Every structure is written in structure tokens, then in C-alpha cells.
Amino acid sequence: MNRTSEKIDVGIVGCGYWGPNLIRNFLSHKGFGQVIGCDLDQSKLERIQQRYASVKVTSDYEDLLGSNKVGAVAIATPVKAHYQLARDALQAGKHVFVEKPFTSSSAEALQLIKLADEKNLTLMVGHTFEYSPPVVKIGELISGGTLGEIYFISSSRVNLGLHRKDVSVIWDLASHDFSIIFSWLKTSPLRITALGKDYVQRGIPDVAFINMEFPSGCVAHVEVSWLAPSKLRRTAVIGSEKMLVYDDTEVMEKVKIYDKGVDYKDPDSFGEFQLSYRAGDIISPQLENYEPLSLEVAHFFECICNGKRPKTDGFSGLRVVQALEAAQSSLENNGHPEVIR
Amino acid sequence: MNRTSEKIDVGIVGCGYWGPNLIRNFLSHKGFGQVIGCDLDQSKLERIQQRYASVKVTSDYEDLLGSNKVGAVAIATPVKAHYQLARDALQAGKHVFVEKPFTSSSAEALQLIKLADEKNLTLMVGHTFEYSPPVVKIGELISGGTLGEIYFISSSRVNLGLHRKDVSVIWDLASHDFSIIFSWLKTSPLRITALGKDYVQRGIPDVAFINMEFPSGCVAHVEVSWLAPSKLRRTAVIGSEKMLVYDDTEVMEKVKIYDKGVDYKDPDSFGEFQLSYRAGDIISPQLENYEPLSLEVAHFFECICNGKRPKTDGFSGLRVVQALEAAQSSLENNGHPEVIR
Amino acid sequence: MNRTSEKIDVGIVGCGYWGPNLIRNFLSHKGFGQVIGCDLDQSKLERIQQRYASVKVTSDYEDLLGSNKVGAVAIATPVKAHYQLARDALQAGKHVFVEKPFTSSSAEALQLIKLADEKNLTLMVGHTFEYSPPVVKIGELISGGTLGEIYFISSSRVNLGLHRKDVSVIWDLASHDFSIIFSWLKTSPLRITALGKDYVQRGIPDVAFINMEFPSGCVAHVEVSWLAPSKLRRTAVIGSEKMLVYDDTEVMEKVKIYDKGVDYKDPDSFGEFQLSYRAGDIISPQLENYEPLSLEVAHFFECICNGKRPKTDGFSGLRVVQALEAAQSSLENNGHPEVIR
Amino acid sequence: MNRTSEKIDVGIVGCGYWGPNLIRNFLSHKGFGQVIGCDLDQSKLERIQQRYASVKVTSDYEDLLGSNKVGAVAIATPVKAHYQLARDALQAGKHVFVEKPFTSSSAEALQLIKLADEKNLTLMVGHTFEYSPPVVKIGELISGGTLGEIYFISSSRVNLGLHRKDVSVIWDLASHDFSIIFSWLKTSPLRITALGKDYVQRGIPDVAFINMEFPSGCVAHVEVSWLAPSKLRRTAVIGSEKMLVYDDTEVMEKVKIYDKGVDYKDPDSFGEFQLSYRAGDIISPQLENYEPLSLEVAHFFECICNGKRPKTDGFSGLRVVQALEAAQSSLENNGHPEVIR
């Protein structure tokens, strides 16, 4: 597939829970042409056609890959199938978009990165939150130095949610926090510890408390659970200059910036050191209003056309998978700290 | 000092931040007679006398202990002085009330327990929250089986708070969560991991994330910080039958009980297992309205008189100190899990 | 049109903002057969056909009414067209569903009621909130006596909302509160006063404060506005036994019942009377989870089939229109009280 | 009493609920010398002396007024006694501070204003909220034009509160909203309507809904009640440029300013007019942190010393009493609008 400005036909593989959202967004982007839904389950394909009359469907992945007109594939299947589907697509010369978490293992992730590189194809991971208005805004505040040095981040993502049967709550929910936090800090953690438990389904942890340390000295805590009485989507970012809270359950004030902090003054001559506490206005910035997935799809198109590296490229997907592996390993090892290589 | 029904004179040692609250509550309990404030700092004693004309003051602890009329001593000094002051009081035959955290080390705690036992004196630790209406109510709900099996507990105790110069945020704030959680579960944790950092004062951690595992399989997470934009005092308790949230910053609805949960059904014949989700009414129980410290002082009096073991006795103080030691040790050891003996 | 158990074809007149919701719900009810969208604006008809392939469309209302297979018509046009469209449909022998507010005047409402009666046809008004889970629940609590005697009701329905160009905020928003409150109290108010202003568009009030008195002595206050910084949908109901708050912006706790009140005791012999204050648990009842409009459409079908009078019949629509007229008249008359005949 | 810079002895008349707060604040202001509590009830005087050893007490008001050393009197009795006590104090040459509501009638208020003027004495009314940080801040925002033209104000002041036996909820609670709103708008209303009811004590309304119109075209609504399930202290101010919400029950964000509004554009040539909606940042300004009463007492002292007119002078008290009379009259007259002369 050449990088062209023609319309690109795109296949969406996996038409269950999330796939239809991809289909809807690919349909409404002018750069993409025919949208094709692909799933082994006929009933899902039928539902797609009822809702989106212009979408074609197929249960034959090879057929999809065999079509010259299809320039890109988006994969929204269970995680364990990501690697093979993405590999086949890359080998068939398609640009590939993979839903998060990228792959089941970092080894798989590395192979896909290498393959896309060899083939000079766009490989993008669907870390949707990184395209959402509050996460983008906070990223700008951090990069721009508004918060000062980032001391620590504490995040809770819990509610009585659907228990997944294929992956733990870490792979399901913490993958969001990992991609968000790593993008803000522009780095991976050095060390991870995790404590978790499998209360409802044996072998599949449904609650986890994860601690991470970053090279800068920043630490982060992530709590995820499918067992909680009320929904929390709350992330506090504590900086030396300002602090903020990002609450994704809020409708109007998702981000609040607090002009608060502690100033440390070295002792004069003999005296004790002094701490002074600052408190100022609280500001909830106006955020742009768009669906993150539409921005994500537009970014995928742009990267395909001009060959630039996606914001959420394979390495972005890889570092999240590495952290998920480390967290899982610590969890299975009684909370022993795992060092990320 | 005999266990009598006469009025008991009581000395309060340490008249700084917390001592005056003890003085006020001892003054208003009819079982106690003369209240004597004791501090090395004359200005603090003067302030006490201005506010409480009937309180006597002294800067001589030995003098206080030498008085035959003084039957009890309450210690509200910095932690490092607790052991010696309590030991001297017990040796002088006084009943002793020690503020939390009980002692600087578990070794000290054990010695005080032994000494009180030998002398047949009441030794009580000031875990005030265990006497507060919401904590008592939740304890009853847990003991009574309303929540079912306790799966996990997650607690946050953070705000932009006064940095202490003598102890870390763990000893300052997590001691509350530890005493609350251990009293609810009626046990200590097996294993603790902690991650923390000292951002403002070198050597004194001001944020910590602590994970604990209990013999029953229950896990608990405690987040404490002196660096946070807004005050959180929120504890979620997740049980197999019900879930609850205790938010101490709420005025009217400090405790909310959610009739929510997941039911696991074993697969019939060939089928997959089924999970069904329950959701029912949310109830915020009416709580009694009293100052916890007044109940605590009344309980101290009652234990002195009838010789019964305080609800928050030396062992209660000891297990909190053991957990604080373990958390501190894990924190200093990169989050390595610490086993509590 | 006979009352039968065959499928009933239905025409939806007015396919702008609200019409498509009616179409979607008529489509998914098994009692209705062919759904036909009717609008003078071709672009709206095209949009309907894109979204609902099985819906037929027409811009010719007479054609729609001329069809023998069409048994019912639902009217979702601007208010001023309601009367004529409904009258023509009834005269053509169709059962009629009219969106709220029912008509532009009480005279029109009375004529439609009379005509439907003569023709023995179902005439139903779309007071959707009366079919919503929280409103139904509160109605049951009031009827069942749980709240005791209803003292007063205070309701706020405000936010920075779309300014309508055809009707004032009273006809647009207060019509909801009126239908809800009158259904709870099973009566109309005796007297209404209203204060309002037209800040943005001359002649079209965008804020109004309305007071009402009911035969029982109950009073109600309704605040409506298109000019407010944040969304309020809050109704407090104060009874002699209990009080409740219905907050429609809440996701989980839309209704909260407070076991609170004041008990008045007559004076003993010489003494003063005594007031004692009660406070108990707060309960947020689990509500059913369905779309009110689906229940409304099902109720319309049921009334067509068995000839029973709809819960929100013409008289229900009439008393809301009468109150709207009175409120508007008071507003235009400097807040002078208007008596409803 | 001359206007001097010597310490001024002050008598506080009425030592029940509110008097002790006045005593505490007069005690801690350096301009005032001896503080004397005055009440007919000996038990109240005893309680004062227990708490404030340096305060003298008397049950003889004439004695208090007879003392040359007493330069000022503060009156915190039930409203009906205000007039006579204040008149006697002014006639005895004392500066006078009267708690709100100023008097039982506007006639009384006018006489006190006249008398203070003749005697060249300071007469100040205790509209405490006008000295509170959020009310002062909002006043500055309004005067400074930040909000643009003030369209309307809507205020709720309700909770399950102590029923007073001497005055209605209007005189008790709405007096706060009246003083706040009139100070912000720097004017009285032209017209008032009120609806209210006496549910618990016959003859003493415990809920009222009050509407007001101001010369500028601004309208205000005030809801007050002693019967409500939860505490509301919420005032929304809607301006042409910005909107704000003042919530006095909030701890950290009492004032929130919303950069929101509607812009009206006149139609170009033939077209329809256009409305465009603005939304920007939300700002919660940092407020000063002091007890309003301490500022009030300092202001009283300053006015005594330099002869300047208090911010809350007799006219400020008068216009609130006039509005209370009008609201009461409308309430007794079925909500008929009352014009304020």
C-alpha cells in the first residue's frame, strides 16, 4: 500500500463490544473509503449491517487481507488474537491499528514493531484516552511546566464493572492509567509492585493496587477494580508548583487546577527550616469537546498519508505491555518489586 | 492506686496541640477529679490556665507521679517520649492512657504491656477513631455479617496538611487507618508493602501507598499524604454481600451502604459459569452524635474502675506499631514485602 | 379504526428534534407495524431514512390520514400546530398521541378532548416524565402515605440551554414540572403567581419563578431558566413524615428519602408547646432501569387496544395548559395572582 | 461620648444564642476596653462569666447606660426589643450596634436613624454576611463589571432548622438574603411577592418563596425554609457577561465564576437573529480567611472613632426591614404584589 491521498478502504476485525465504535468513526472520516467489518460470528456481522447499511462484512480474514483496495486494518478482538492478526496484516502490506492492550506479551509487541518498521507501514495502538480532551490538556500543563516538578500521581479506576473472562483487571483497566501516565511523564517506570486478588473468578484478579517508581523520582499509584460500589475515575497529579485533579465522571469540571503547594526555605543561620503553605485560585479549564476516537482515527489516517510516527506507536504500546507484565508478575509474587528492563 | 469509685485525679502530660482536647474531656467527665496539666513549656501551661481556670499545672513530671491523689496519667507528647513517660507512670502505680501511635517501637510497646500487666494497671491507647460513630457502626455491620465476607478495603487520607518534623506521614496518618482496619478485621496483616517519598523535607516521607494482606485473604490499601489538593477521608469496604463507603468529610452521609455485588454460579453441565450483578437500595444509616474523645475518656474511667481490658489496649497499640514498623521498613527497602511476625 | 390486536401502522408528524425518538420507540414496540415519518422538510425525512431504513416517509399529511392502514398518529411539531394536526387526525378516525405541551390554549385542549370522546378514540399527551422511574417511584411513595401530608414542593430546572424562539421558558420547561407535580398531587393548583424576564430575546421570557397553591394547602415553587451556569434538575418534596430530594442529574442516587421531620406537641397544662426534631436513615431506593418513552409508547398501544383512558390523557394535558396560561398571565401582569377556574 | 482614640467600654445586651459571639469578638479587639454582658436571665450571665473571666455582667440595663465609661452598646436580643433598647442607648449618648433584623417595623427604624443623626452617634446594623469573604468578593465582581449587567439572582437558604417562636422564617432567614442582595445591587426592590405557609406552628410561616423586582430590571428569587431535608445555602448570580454560584456550604470552593453566556446578534439583512453560546474556564477564587464578625466589630470601632457612616448603617437596616414588611404583607395577601414606597 503506497502512502497516497486517495481514499483508503479499511477492515475492522472484531465487531463485538468496541468494534462498532471504530466502524462508526472510520465511516465518518473522509479519508477512509469502504469500511469492512470482519468477525467469525455471523450474528455480529448482521447487527453491523442493520446499523450501518454502507458497511460490507466478511468472516474471512484472509479474503480481507487479499484485497488490494484495503489499505488498513483495525483490530478490536480479544488481546490474545492481536499478535497474529496484526502480523498477518503487516505481512500483507496493510497499515495496522491495534486496540489496547497492544499484545499479550512484550516479545510479541517487539516483533510487530520490527515488522512494521521493515515494511515501512504505520503501526498504531488504540490508547484512546491519550486523545481525550482532559488527558491532552493535562499533558500540555505538565510539559509546559505549569505544575513544576511532578512529585506523584494517584489514580483510581473502579466500579462494579463487567468481569472479563480472558484478562485480569490489570490488563483491562490499568492499561488505561499506564498509557495516560507514561505519556504525561514521557517515560516508563523503573520498578513496579502490585497487590491483587481474584475474588469472583478464580485465577482472574478483579482488584489490584499498583505502585510505580519513575527515573525522575516521581511515583505513581494506580487502583483498579471491577468490585466497587460507585464509579471512580479520579487521578490526582501533585507537582511542586501546582496540583490537579482529573475526574472523568464529572460532566463540567473534569480538570481542576489548584494553585497550592509547600515552599521549603533553608534555615537562616541557627534557626529551623521553615515550610510555608500556598493556596490560590482553583481553575477548571474549558476543554475542547470532541470524541477521542474521532481524533484517533484522524491521526491514524494522517500518519498513513505522511508516514509520520503515531503519537501512540508500537513503542507506546510496548511500554504499557511491559508494565502490565511486571505488575502481573509482582502480583503473582506476593508484591515483590519487579524491575522493568 | 486501687480500683475505686472515688473521683480520680488525672495528669495530662503534653499540653501542645492535642493535650487541651484531653483536658477538656477529662474535665467534663464526672469520674475524674482534679485535672493537672504537665508540660516543660511554661507558655503552654499558661494558655491552659487561661482557658481552664480549674486546671492545675506543673512542669515537674516527678512531682505529678509522686502525688498519691493522682490515679491516672494521659500522655500526649511527641511519640519518642511516650515509652519513658508511660513506664515511669506505671512504675509509680498510675493507670496510663497513651496517645497514638503507642510507642516508637514494638519492643517498647511490649515492655509497657508487660509492666502494666505485672502492676495490674489499666493501659489504654488513644486510637480515637475506634470510638467514633461511623467507625463503630461499620464495625457492627462487619461483625454482624451484613457485608458478608470482607474482600478488600481501600482508604485515602490526604490533604495539604501540616508537615510534621518528627515522624513520617505513615506514623502520623496511616496509624489511624491501621487502627481502624485492624479493629474491623480483628487481626493484623501478614504482609505489608509500602512505597513513599520525601518531597518536601529530606528523610521524612510525605506521601505513602501501603498494601496489606490479612490471614483471611482480605487485602487493604492505604494512601496517606500531606501533599494533596483537597481533603480525602474516604474508605471503601467491599464485601461479598454488600459494599460501603465511609467518607469522613461528609457532614450528613458519612456512611453509605450499597446493596451491590456479584454472584458467581457454577456452570450447569457443559455451559460456562455465570456472573450476575446485584444492585439495590443505598442506605445511609443515622449515626449517633457525640465527640469520640468523650466516649474514650469514659471508657478509660470504666476500665480503671472495673479492671476490664480497654477496647484499645496495649496489644491494640502494639499491632499498629508493628504494622508501622513494617511499612516503614518496606518503604526504605524499595517496596519489598515485609512479613509481620 | 377498530380496537384490535392486529399491528397498528403509525405516523409520526414532525421529524425534527424529538420526533426521531418517537420513531425509534414505535419501531421497537411489537404492537406497531409500519412506522411513517411525516414532515414538510425533505432534509429531515432523508435523515430519518438514513437512520431507519424500514421507516417510510411522506410530506403529505392528508395522504397519511387517508391511509386505512394507519391507525394512530403521534404529533411532535411546534406547539402551535398541535391543535389542527390532532383535530384532523381524530376526524380521520386515528388514535392520537400529542407531545407536551398539549395545545396552545385550554380552549383547543377542550375541543380535542371532546372530539376524541365523540369518536371513541384514544387521545394521549406525551408527558414523558410521568413514565420515568424516579417520578413513578415518588408518586407511589406519596400515594402510599410514606411522606405523610405533603407540605410543599420546590423544583429547579435550569441550565444554559437552547433558547426557543416559539415559546417561553415556562411553556418549554415548566410544563415538565407542572405535569409531574399535578400527577403526584392528583390535582391542579388553585392559584398561580409568576415572575419572569426576557433578557436575551425580547418577548420570550428566559427565566421564571412560579408559585402555586393547591386545594390541600400544599404549595409548590418552580424555577425554570435557560440562563444558568450549571444544570439543576432538583425537586424537593417535604412531607409531614418524611422528605425527599429527586435530582435527575445524579446517575446513581436520583431519589433520596430522608426520615426527617418536626413533631409538634400541644402544651401540657401551663407549659409551652414543644417541637421535637427527628432524623433517621437516608435511603436511596433502587429504581427500575428503562427508557420512559418506551413505557409511554407501550401504554399508548395498550390504551388503543383495550380502550382504557391513558394515565396522561387529554385532561392531564388540559390542566397543564391551564396552569401555563395562568403562569404566563401572572408574569405579564407583574406577578398578580391568577386563579385557575 | 466623644469620638476618641481611647479604649471604649462596651455593653452587650442579650447573652443568649448570638450574644456570646459578639462578646468574644469585642474582647479580642484592642479598641474596646471593658466588655459588659447584660441580660435579665441570671443563668446566661453566669455562663458568660464561666467562659470569659474578664467580662463583667449586669442585669440592669439602666445601670449600664448610666456608666460614663461605657461608650457603645451592642444589642442581640429578640427583634421586638431592639427599638426601645437602641433608643434608650442613643438617648444616653452611646454608639449603637443592633443585630439584624434591625427593628420590628420601618417606622421604628426611621426613628432610630433620626435619633442617631441628631445625636451624631454611630448606628450600625449587624448584617454579618456583608462582611464575609465570599459576599465581599462577589460585591467587588459585580461593582467591577466582571459579570456585566446583572440579569437575575436566585437564592436558597433552607434546612431542617430550629423553628423560632417570635418571628417567621422570612424575618429569620430571608433578612440575610435581602441584606446581601441589596448590598450587591446597591438598591431596594420596587416590588415583592411572597408565598408562604405555616405548617408546624400556626401563625408562624416556616417556608416562603419570595420574588423581587429591582429598578434596573434585575429580578431576584429567595427561597427560605426551616423544613428541608438537607442544608442549602446557594445563590446564583446571572450576568450578561458571566455567571456565578455562591455555595456557603462548600468548604473550599464557596464561589465559582463561570465564563458563560449568550450573545444576541441582530439579524443581517433578511435573516433571523442569531444566538451564540459561550463557555469558558470556571474559576473558584481564593478567598480571604477571617471571621466576618471580627471585621464587623473592627468596622464599628473605626466608625465610632472617625465618625464615618458604617457600610451597614441604619438605612441599610431600614431597607431590609421595608422588604421584610412587604414580603410579609404579600404573603398574608395571597401573594399579591407589594410595592415598596
mmCIF file of C-alpha atoms in Angstrom, chain D residues 163-261:
data_model
loop_
_atom_site.group_PDB
_atom_site.id
_atom_site.type_symbol
_atom_site.label_atom_id
_atom_site.label_comp_id
_atom_site.label_asym_id
_atom_site.label_seq_id
_atom_site.Cartn_x
_atom_site.Cartn_y
_atom_site.Cartn_z
ATOM 1 C CA HIS D 163 -38.216 26.901 64.471
ATOM 2 C CA ARG D 164 -38.317 30.341 66.043
ATOM 3 C CA LYS D 165 -41.343 31.265 68.067
ATOM 4 C CA ASP D 166 -41.162 35.050 67.737
ATOM 5 C CA VAL D 167 -40.655 35.676 64.040
ATOM 6 C CA SER D 168 -41.366 33.929 60.734
ATOM 7 C CA VAL D 169 -38.772 32.279 58.544
ATOM 8 C CA ILE D 170 -38.831 35.428 56.415
ATOM 9 C CA TRP D 171 -37.646 37.668 59.245
ATOM 10 C CA ASP D 172 -35.233 34.984 60.438
ATOM 11 C CA LEU D 173 -33.589 33.796 57.214
ATOM 12 C CA ALA D 174 -34.630 35.986 54.285
ATOM 13 C CA SER D 175 -33.218 39.002 56.124
ATOM 14 C CA HIS D 176 -29.767 37.567 55.284
ATOM 15 C CA ASP D 177 -30.522 37.254 51.572
ATOM 16 C CA PHE D 178 -32.130 40.687 51.473
ATOM 17 C CA SER D 179 -29.124 42.403 53.051
ATOM 18 C CA ILE D 180 -26.709 40.515 50.783
ATOM 19 C CA ILE D 181 -28.627 41.129 47.557
ATOM 20 C CA PHE D 182 -29.433 44.788 48.284
ATOM 21 C CA SER D 183 -25.786 45.472 49.064
ATOM 22 C CA TRP D 184 -24.676 43.825 45.813
ATOM 23 C CA LEU D 185 -27.225 45.729 43.743
ATOM 24 C CA LYS D 186 -26.863 48.899 45.876
ATOM 25 C CA THR D 187 -30.648 49.320 45.891
ATOM 26 C CA SER D 188 -34.007 48.098 47.185
ATOM 27 C CA PRO D 189 -36.610 46.222 45.163
ATOM 28 C CA LEU D 190 -39.564 48.008 43.630
ATOM 29 C CA ARG D 191 -41.997 45.168 44.083
ATOM 30 C CA ILE D 192 -42.180 41.988 46.156
ATOM 31 C CA THR D 193 -44.431 38.948 46.090
ATOM 32 C CA ALA D 194 -44.284 36.143 48.612
ATOM 33 C CA LEU D 195 -45.946 32.807 49.075
ATOM 34 C CA GLY D 196 -45.501 31.022 52.387
ATOM 35 C CA LYS D 197 -47.064 28.626 54.799
ATOM 36 C CA ASP D 198 -47.110 27.849 58.496
ATOM 37 C CA TYR D 199 -47.014 24.057 58.677
ATOM 38 C CA VAL D 200 -45.620 23.382 62.125
ATOM 39 C CA GLN D 201 -46.561 26.367 64.277
ATOM 40 C CA ARG D 202 -49.834 28.111 63.415
ATOM 41 C CA GLY D 203 -49.237 31.742 62.535
ATOM 42 C CA ILE D 204 -45.500 31.467 62.028
ATOM 43 C CA PRO D 205 -44.621 30.696 58.391
ATOM 44 C CA ASP D 206 -41.827 28.130 58.132
ATOM 45 C CA VAL D 207 -41.386 28.206 54.368
ATOM 46 C CA ALA D 208 -41.554 31.107 51.913
ATOM 47 C CA PHE D 209 -40.853 31.765 48.242
ATOM 48 C CA ILE D 210 -40.189 35.427 47.569
ATOM 49 C CA ASN D 211 -39.859 37.206 44.227
ATOM 50 C CA MET D 212 -38.469 40.725 43.841
ATOM 51 C CA GLU D 213 -38.044 43.215 41.018
ATOM 52 C CA PHE D 214 -35.404 45.936 41.023
ATOM 53 C CA PRO D 215 -35.302 49.290 39.232
ATOM 54 C CA SER D 216 -32.613 48.051 36.845
ATOM 55 C CA GLY D 217 -34.861 45.254 35.578
ATOM 56 C CA CYS D 218 -32.973 42.700 37.619
ATOM 57 C CA VAL D 219 -35.180 40.171 39.422
ATOM 58 C CA ALA D 220 -34.379 38.049 42.448
ATOM 59 C CA HIS D 221 -35.872 34.949 43.948
ATOM 60 C CA VAL D 222 -35.335 33.891 47.552
ATOM 61 C CA GLU D 223 -36.443 30.565 48.982
ATOM 62 C CA VAL D 224 -36.249 30.159 52.758
ATOM 63 C CA SER D 225 -37.381 27.285 54.910
ATOM 64 C CA TRP D 226 -36.919 25.638 58.282
ATOM 65 C CA LEU D 227 -38.267 22.442 56.720
ATOM 66 C CA ALA D 228 -35.847 20.861 54.291
ATOM 67 C CA PRO D 229 -34.003 17.552 54.232
ATOM 68 C CA SER D 230 -30.556 18.976 53.629
ATOM 69 C CA LYS D 231 -28.859 22.284 54.044
ATOM 70 C CA LEU D 232 -28.786 24.606 51.033
ATOM 71 C CA ARG D 233 -27.023 27.953 51.099
ATOM 72 C CA ARG D 234 -26.815 28.539 47.372
ATOM 73 C CA THR D 235 -27.052 31.798 45.478
ATOM 74 C CA ALA D 236 -26.706 32.024 41.693
ATOM 75 C CA VAL D 237 -25.987 35.397 40.114
ATOM 76 C CA ILE D 238 -26.605 35.569 36.379
ATOM 77 C CA GLY D 239 -24.989 38.396 34.479
ATOM 78 C CA SER D 240 -24.826 39.256 30.813
ATOM 79 C CA GLU D 241 -21.069 38.521 30.742
ATOM 80 C CA LYS D 242 -20.512 35.880 33.405
ATOM 81 C CA MET D 243 -22.455 33.842 35.921
ATOM 82 C CA LEU D 244 -21.503 32.743 39.389
ATOM 83 C CA VAL D 245 -22.618 30.401 42.116
ATOM 84 C CA TYR D 246 -22.013 31.117 45.781
ATOM 85 C CA ASP D 247 -22.433 27.996 47.893
ATOM 86 C CA ASP D 248 -21.793 28.698 51.540
ATOM 87 C CA THR D 249 -21.911 25.009 52.474
ATOM 88 C CA GLU D 250 -18.792 24.336 50.398
ATOM 89 C CA VAL D 251 -15.553 24.362 52.341
ATOM 90 C CA MET D 252 -13.082 25.083 49.578
ATOM 91 C CA GLU D 253 -14.993 26.446 46.598
ATOM 92 C CA LYS D 254 -17.597 28.798 48.009
ATOM 93 C CA VAL D 255 -17.589 30.965 44.888
ATOM 94 C CA LYS D 256 -17.384 29.692 41.317
ATOM 95 C CA ILE D 257 -17.308 32.063 38.377
ATOM 96 C CA TYR D 258 -18.474 30.688 35.039
ATOM 97 C CA ASP D 259 -17.381 32.353 31.842
ATOM 98 C CA LYS D 260 -20.700 31.543 30.229
ATOM 99 C CA GLY D 261 -23.351 33.474 28.444
#
